Amino acid sequence: MCLFIPKFIPLLLLSALAWHQTDSSRILGVFVFPSRSHWMMIDAILNGLLDRGHHVTAIANYPLSRKHDNYTDIRVAPIYDFWKKSVSVDSLFDLTEISIHQMLMGFLFPIGLQTAEHGFTRDNVREFIQNDNSHFDLLLAEQFFQESYLMFAHKYKVPIVTVGSFGFGHYMGPIMGMMNMYSHVPHEFLHYMDKMTFSQRMYNTGVSLYEQLLRSIYYRPRQNAMAQEHFKHLPGPLPKITDIERNISVILLNSYYPLTTARARVPGMVQVGGLHIKEAKALPEDLQKFLDGAKHGAIYFSLGTNVKSSDMPREKLEAILKVFRSLKQRVVWKYEDQSIKGLPSNVLIKSWMPQNDILAHPNVKLFITHGGLLGTQEGVYRAVPMLGIPVYADQHLNMNKAVAGGYAIRLYFPNVTETSLRWALNELLNNPSYQKNIDRVSLVFRDRQVSALDESIYWVEYVIRHEGAPQLRSAGLDLPWFSFALLDVLAFGLGAVVLSVWLLKKLVTAVLCRSDKKRKAD
């Protein structure tokens, strides 16, 4: 029996498939911040664009995960070791104790300025800036302390899409024409939740405004000076970096519900958290055998790409080893020193671990993590309860969110002892509520109209198709700051009230005086 299909149906199907297709475009990517974890997200986007037939030229620290004929690599080499050159602490674990001011002025701002300058001074990058006359359709850049490189958008006269690998940052609101709601959206470096007390709201507002002030009077002027210096060969006066920032069309944010605070956002702020997560691959033979044989389950322990377990103080290490030795579960530990002494037989260490694939193994029952954004997303996606030991930046907020969701326990690193660690592990492994809660949260995190990668590619192509997509741009970007914050309206309202009260007082005084005069005359 033959099924009759009208002749116009195939045509409609082809039209639908081609509706969002963008012709092959030339995209310039700039990703000079030397963090491998950040690169995981960027690598996924670049591969997605290449698979769609686009041509990509990228200034980056790391090679693309696979070879592609349409990819041109301008490598920043050697990679700048900012942990040794820019961070003035003896150990990264000391960052647990620093203030917001120290985090910005002694850590993030120096890293941003120094890694940006390092990229500009590479011979191949300098040659590209000064002599390349290619045509590009879009600048794709990382939205993480590298603002001076946005000058490429002026050089090539192209729209901008940025990648917020750090997730939501309070500084992003003003550059996209949006007012931050400090009343219920905590600063990314604070451990507050969205329901804050009065004192927390006061402190959250103060910290957020203080960062904006530091960015305005200290950080952005230095990034602008750097851009003016390295692009000075371009004809005509160069725009300020702050003006270029206000023309960013879309920010692809490494965040997604329920792992981030619900908040207002403009159309150009698109959440694509978790796009780096891929289908699990087969594990190396030794890891596969070790985890397959974990009849009581296994624990995966990693403090990420930057914080090294081998740098922990000796007393912390000894407490951890003592607890691990007493467990019936097996432990897979990202530990960077193979010469460690006293390693229990139920613990397997490696300096590098295929984290995504390990967390997907059915015998992994618990994830000990520093609370980094990518690792937290992977743990939630794979529905593995977590023991968080945050060290710096947003790690505290990420783990507090996990604790509030009921799928994690958080230990303050200075308070990690044999007693506290043993209690936390026993609670997470033996209380089924943690698994139940993360199963629920994982379902929410996975529930999307389209995949995070498809969402990212759509918006990149959307901006190219619509030549910068000015329809996404908020008119608030064209207002002076006092008008944007409605201070002029507030001042007018207060002035009107004061004037009304003054006039009423004058009128009452005049009436009373006239009445008094009349009474005296009578």
PDB file of C-alpha atoms in Angstrom, residues 6 24 39 73 81 85 97 112 133 152 211 216 278 281 324 348 364 366 382 385 404 440 495-496 504 522:
ATOM      1  CA  PRO A   6       1.312  15.904  -1.573  1.00  0.00           C
ATOM      2  CA  SER A  24      28.813  30.085   5.991  1.00  0.00           C
ATOM      3  CA  TRP A  39      38.150  26.617  27.357  1.00  0.00           C
ATOM      4  CA  ASP A  73      44.552  28.729  15.194  1.00  0.00           C
ATOM      5  CA  ASP A  81      51.066  31.093  34.365  1.00  0.00           C
ATOM      6  CA  LYS A  85      52.878  35.459  38.398  1.00  0.00           C
ATOM      7  CA  GLU A  97      40.049  33.777  53.771  1.00  0.00           C
ATOM      8  CA  GLY A 112      42.815  40.218  33.752  1.00  0.00           C
ATOM      9  CA  ASN A 133      42.922  42.627   6.465  1.00  0.00           C
ATOM     10  CA  PHE A 152      38.683  43.918  17.288  1.00  0.00           C
ATOM     11  CA  GLU A 211      32.788  46.566  42.375  1.00  0.00           C
ATOM     12  CA  SER A 216      34.821  52.408  36.488  1.00  0.00           C
ATOM     13  CA  LYS A 278      29.024  15.483  26.369  1.00  0.00           C
ATOM     14  CA  LYS A 281      32.899   7.875  26.673  1.00  0.00           C
ATOM     15  CA  PHE A 324      39.360   7.144  53.221  1.00  0.00           C
ATOM     16  CA  LEU A 348      43.232   5.286  43.063  1.00  0.00           C
ATOM     17  CA  VAL A 364      29.859   6.599  41.590  1.00  0.00           C
ATOM     18  CA  LEU A 366      29.355  10.793  45.725  1.00  0.00           C
ATOM     19  CA  ARG A 382      24.803  13.082  36.266  1.00  0.00           C
ATOM     20  CA  PRO A 385      25.251  14.072  45.406  1.00  0.00           C
ATOM     21  CA  ALA A 404      19.756  24.723  49.810  1.00  0.00           C
ATOM     22  CA  ARG A 440      14.789  16.058  41.033  1.00  0.00           C
ATOM     23  CA  GLY A 495      11.177  68.410  44.493  1.00  0.00           C
ATOM     24  CA  ALA A 496       7.494  68.449  43.603  1.00  0.00           C
ATOM     25  CA  LEU A 504       0.727  74.766  51.124  1.00  0.00           C
ATOM     26  CA  ASP A 522     -13.405  93.564  64.105  1.00  0.00           C
TER      27      ASP A 522
END
